[in-house]
CSV table of C-alpha atoms in Angstrom, one decimal:
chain,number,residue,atom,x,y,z
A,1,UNK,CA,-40.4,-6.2,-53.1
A,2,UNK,CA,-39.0,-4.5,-56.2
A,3,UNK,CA,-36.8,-5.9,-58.8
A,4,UNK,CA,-34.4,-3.4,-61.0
A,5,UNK,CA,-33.8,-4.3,-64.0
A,6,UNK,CA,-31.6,-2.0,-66.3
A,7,UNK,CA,-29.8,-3.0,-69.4
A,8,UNK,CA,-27.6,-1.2,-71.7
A,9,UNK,CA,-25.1,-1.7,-74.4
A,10,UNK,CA,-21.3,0.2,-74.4
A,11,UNK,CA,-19.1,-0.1,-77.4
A,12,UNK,CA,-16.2,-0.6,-75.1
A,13,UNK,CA,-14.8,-4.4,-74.3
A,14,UNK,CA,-16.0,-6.5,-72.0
A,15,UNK,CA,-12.7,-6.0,-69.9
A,16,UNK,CA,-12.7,-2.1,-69.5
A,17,UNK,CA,-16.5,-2.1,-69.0
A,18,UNK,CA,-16.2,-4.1,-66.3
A,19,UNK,CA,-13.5,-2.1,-64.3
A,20,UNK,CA,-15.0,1.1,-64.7
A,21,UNK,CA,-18.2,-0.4,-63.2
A,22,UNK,CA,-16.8,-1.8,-60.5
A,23,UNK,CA,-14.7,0.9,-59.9
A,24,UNK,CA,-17.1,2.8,-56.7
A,25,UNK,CA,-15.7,6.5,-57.7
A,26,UNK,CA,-17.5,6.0,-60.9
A,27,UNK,CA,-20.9,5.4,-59.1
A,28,UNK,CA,-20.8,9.2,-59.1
A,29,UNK,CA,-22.1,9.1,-62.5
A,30,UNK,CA,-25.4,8.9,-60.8
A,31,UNK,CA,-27.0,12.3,-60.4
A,32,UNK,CA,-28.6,11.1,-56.7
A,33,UNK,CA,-25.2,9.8,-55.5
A,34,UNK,CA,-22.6,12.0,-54.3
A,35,UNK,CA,-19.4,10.2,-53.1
A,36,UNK,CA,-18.7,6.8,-53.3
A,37,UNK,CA,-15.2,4.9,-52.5
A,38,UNK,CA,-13.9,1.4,-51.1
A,39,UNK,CA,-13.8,1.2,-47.5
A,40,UNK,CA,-11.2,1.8,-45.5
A,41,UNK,CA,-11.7,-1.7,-43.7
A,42,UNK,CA,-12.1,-3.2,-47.0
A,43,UNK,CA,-10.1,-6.4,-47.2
A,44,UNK,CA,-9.2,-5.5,-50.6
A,45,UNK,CA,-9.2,-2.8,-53.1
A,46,UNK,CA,-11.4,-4.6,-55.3
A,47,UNK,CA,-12.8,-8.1,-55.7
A,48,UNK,CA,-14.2,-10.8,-53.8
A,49,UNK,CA,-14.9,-9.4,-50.2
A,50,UNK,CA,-14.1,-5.7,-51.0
A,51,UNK,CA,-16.7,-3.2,-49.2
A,52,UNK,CA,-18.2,-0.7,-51.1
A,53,UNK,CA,-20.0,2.9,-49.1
A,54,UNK,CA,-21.3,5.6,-50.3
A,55,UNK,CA,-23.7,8.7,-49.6
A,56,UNK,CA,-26.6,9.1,-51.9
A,57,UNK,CA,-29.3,12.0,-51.6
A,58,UNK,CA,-31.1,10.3,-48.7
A,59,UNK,CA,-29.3,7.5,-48.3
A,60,UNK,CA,-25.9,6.3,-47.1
A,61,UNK,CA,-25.5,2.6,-48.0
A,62,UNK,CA,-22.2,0.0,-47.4
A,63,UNK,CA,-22.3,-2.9,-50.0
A,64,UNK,CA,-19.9,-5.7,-50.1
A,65,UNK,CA,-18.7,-7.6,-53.2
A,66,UNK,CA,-20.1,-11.0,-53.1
A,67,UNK,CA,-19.2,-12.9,-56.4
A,68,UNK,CA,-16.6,-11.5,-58.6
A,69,UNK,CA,-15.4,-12.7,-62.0
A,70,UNK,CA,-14.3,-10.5,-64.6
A,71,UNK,CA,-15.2,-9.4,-67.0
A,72,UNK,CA,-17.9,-11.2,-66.7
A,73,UNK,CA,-20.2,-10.4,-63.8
A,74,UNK,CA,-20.1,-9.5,-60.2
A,75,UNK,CA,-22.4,-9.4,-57.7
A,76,UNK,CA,-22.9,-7.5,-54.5
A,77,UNK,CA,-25.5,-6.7,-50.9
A,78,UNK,CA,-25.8,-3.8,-49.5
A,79,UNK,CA,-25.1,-4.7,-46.1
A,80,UNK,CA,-25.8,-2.0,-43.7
A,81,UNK,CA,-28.0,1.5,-44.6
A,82,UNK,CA,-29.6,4.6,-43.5
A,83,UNK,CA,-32.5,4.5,-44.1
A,84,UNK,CA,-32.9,0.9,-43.5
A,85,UNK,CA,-32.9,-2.1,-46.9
A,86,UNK,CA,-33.1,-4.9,-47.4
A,87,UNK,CA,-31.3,-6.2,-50.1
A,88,UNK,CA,-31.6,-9.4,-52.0
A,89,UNK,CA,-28.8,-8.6,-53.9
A,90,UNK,CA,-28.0,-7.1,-57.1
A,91,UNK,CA,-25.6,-8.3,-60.2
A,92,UNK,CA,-23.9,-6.9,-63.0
A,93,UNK,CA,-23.2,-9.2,-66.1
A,94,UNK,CA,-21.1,-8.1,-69.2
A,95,UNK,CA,-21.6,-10.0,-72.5
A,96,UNK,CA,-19.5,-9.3,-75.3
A,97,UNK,CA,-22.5,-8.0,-78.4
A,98,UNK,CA,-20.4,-7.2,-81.5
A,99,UNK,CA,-18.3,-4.0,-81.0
A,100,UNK,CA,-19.6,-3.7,-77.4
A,101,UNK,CA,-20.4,-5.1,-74.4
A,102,UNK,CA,-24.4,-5.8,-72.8
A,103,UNK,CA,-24.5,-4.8,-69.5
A,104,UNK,CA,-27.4,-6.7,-67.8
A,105,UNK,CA,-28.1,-4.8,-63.9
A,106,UNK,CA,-30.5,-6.5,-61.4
A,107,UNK,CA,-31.1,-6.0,-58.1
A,108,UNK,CA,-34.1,-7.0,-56.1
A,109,UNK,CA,-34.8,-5.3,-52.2
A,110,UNK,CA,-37.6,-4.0,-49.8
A,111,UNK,CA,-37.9,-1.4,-47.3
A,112,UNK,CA,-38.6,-2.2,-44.0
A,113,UNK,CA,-41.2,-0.2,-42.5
A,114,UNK,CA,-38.6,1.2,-40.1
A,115,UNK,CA,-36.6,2.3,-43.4
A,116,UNK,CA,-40.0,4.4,-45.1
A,117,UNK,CA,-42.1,0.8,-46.3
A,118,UNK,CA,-44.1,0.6,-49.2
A,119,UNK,CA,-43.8,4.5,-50.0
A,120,UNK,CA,-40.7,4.4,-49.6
A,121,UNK,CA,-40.3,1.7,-52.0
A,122,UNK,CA,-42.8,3.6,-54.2
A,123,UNK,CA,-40.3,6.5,-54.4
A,124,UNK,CA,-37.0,4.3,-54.8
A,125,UNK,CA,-38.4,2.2,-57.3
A,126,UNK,CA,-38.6,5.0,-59.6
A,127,UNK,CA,-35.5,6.8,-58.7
A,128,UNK,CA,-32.9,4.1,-58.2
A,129,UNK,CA,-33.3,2.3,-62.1
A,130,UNK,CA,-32.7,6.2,-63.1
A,131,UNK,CA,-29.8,6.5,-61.5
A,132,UNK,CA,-28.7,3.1,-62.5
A,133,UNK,CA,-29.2,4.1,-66.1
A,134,UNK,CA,-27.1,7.1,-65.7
A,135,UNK,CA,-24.2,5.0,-64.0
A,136,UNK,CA,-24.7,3.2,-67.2
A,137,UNK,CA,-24.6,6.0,-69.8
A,138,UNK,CA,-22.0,7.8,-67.5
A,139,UNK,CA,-19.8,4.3,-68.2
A,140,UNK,CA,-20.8,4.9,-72.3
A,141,UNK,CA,-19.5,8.3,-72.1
A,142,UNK,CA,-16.3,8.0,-70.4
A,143,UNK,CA,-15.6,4.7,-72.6
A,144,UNK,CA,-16.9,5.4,-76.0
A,145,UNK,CA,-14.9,7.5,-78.2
């Protein structure tokens, strides 16, 4: 099992933080990803029950919105994947920190040994905190000014 915990601080408010993260275009941000949109059988555009999909470098993954209340967290599972994941879940939560806003990101998953197992695991545990991190510093960059 691995957990991902990334954390970062944006000196942006709580409230624009939390759209641009939800916002799946911006997942881009991540150098492994390379498109990412809402659904087209989404129930909604965004919130509570919105799908999520996306193609990574080696993985194409459909995530669905869970918990949603901004801007304060939301949570979401990747659903359905190739290669195969279990997910546990993961959840962003935004605390306001002065001029900023914390961003806390964890997520905790396995891979099944029909989806790579433990070296598979071995590879994403490095890989998917780094991307994670630049989602996070893409979210600094586009916010911060």
């Amino acid at each position: 099992m691995v957990h991902l915990h990334v954390e970062k601080t944006i000196y942006a408010p709580p409230e624009k933080v939390f759209a641009w993260l939800a916002d799946p275009v911006n997942l881009k941000a991540a150098p492994l990803i390379v498109t990412a949109h809402w659904a087209d059988d989404s129930p909604a555009p965004s919130g509570l029950g919105a799908i999520r999909t996306g193609f990574a470098i080696g993985l194409w993954f459909r995530e669905e919105i869970t918990a949603y209340d901004p801007p304060h967290s939301y949570t979401y599972l990747i659903v359905k994947s190739v290669p195969a994941f279990e997910h546990e879940g993961g959840t962003l939560t935004f605390t306001p920190d002065g001029e900023g806003t914390h961003v806390d990101w964890v997520s905790t998953y396995t891979h099944p040994a029909k989806g790579g197992g433990k070296p598979a695991q071995a590879l994403t545990s490095r890989l998917l905190p780094w991307d994670c991190k630049a989602i996070l510093d893409g979210c600094a960059k586009a916010l911060e000014r």
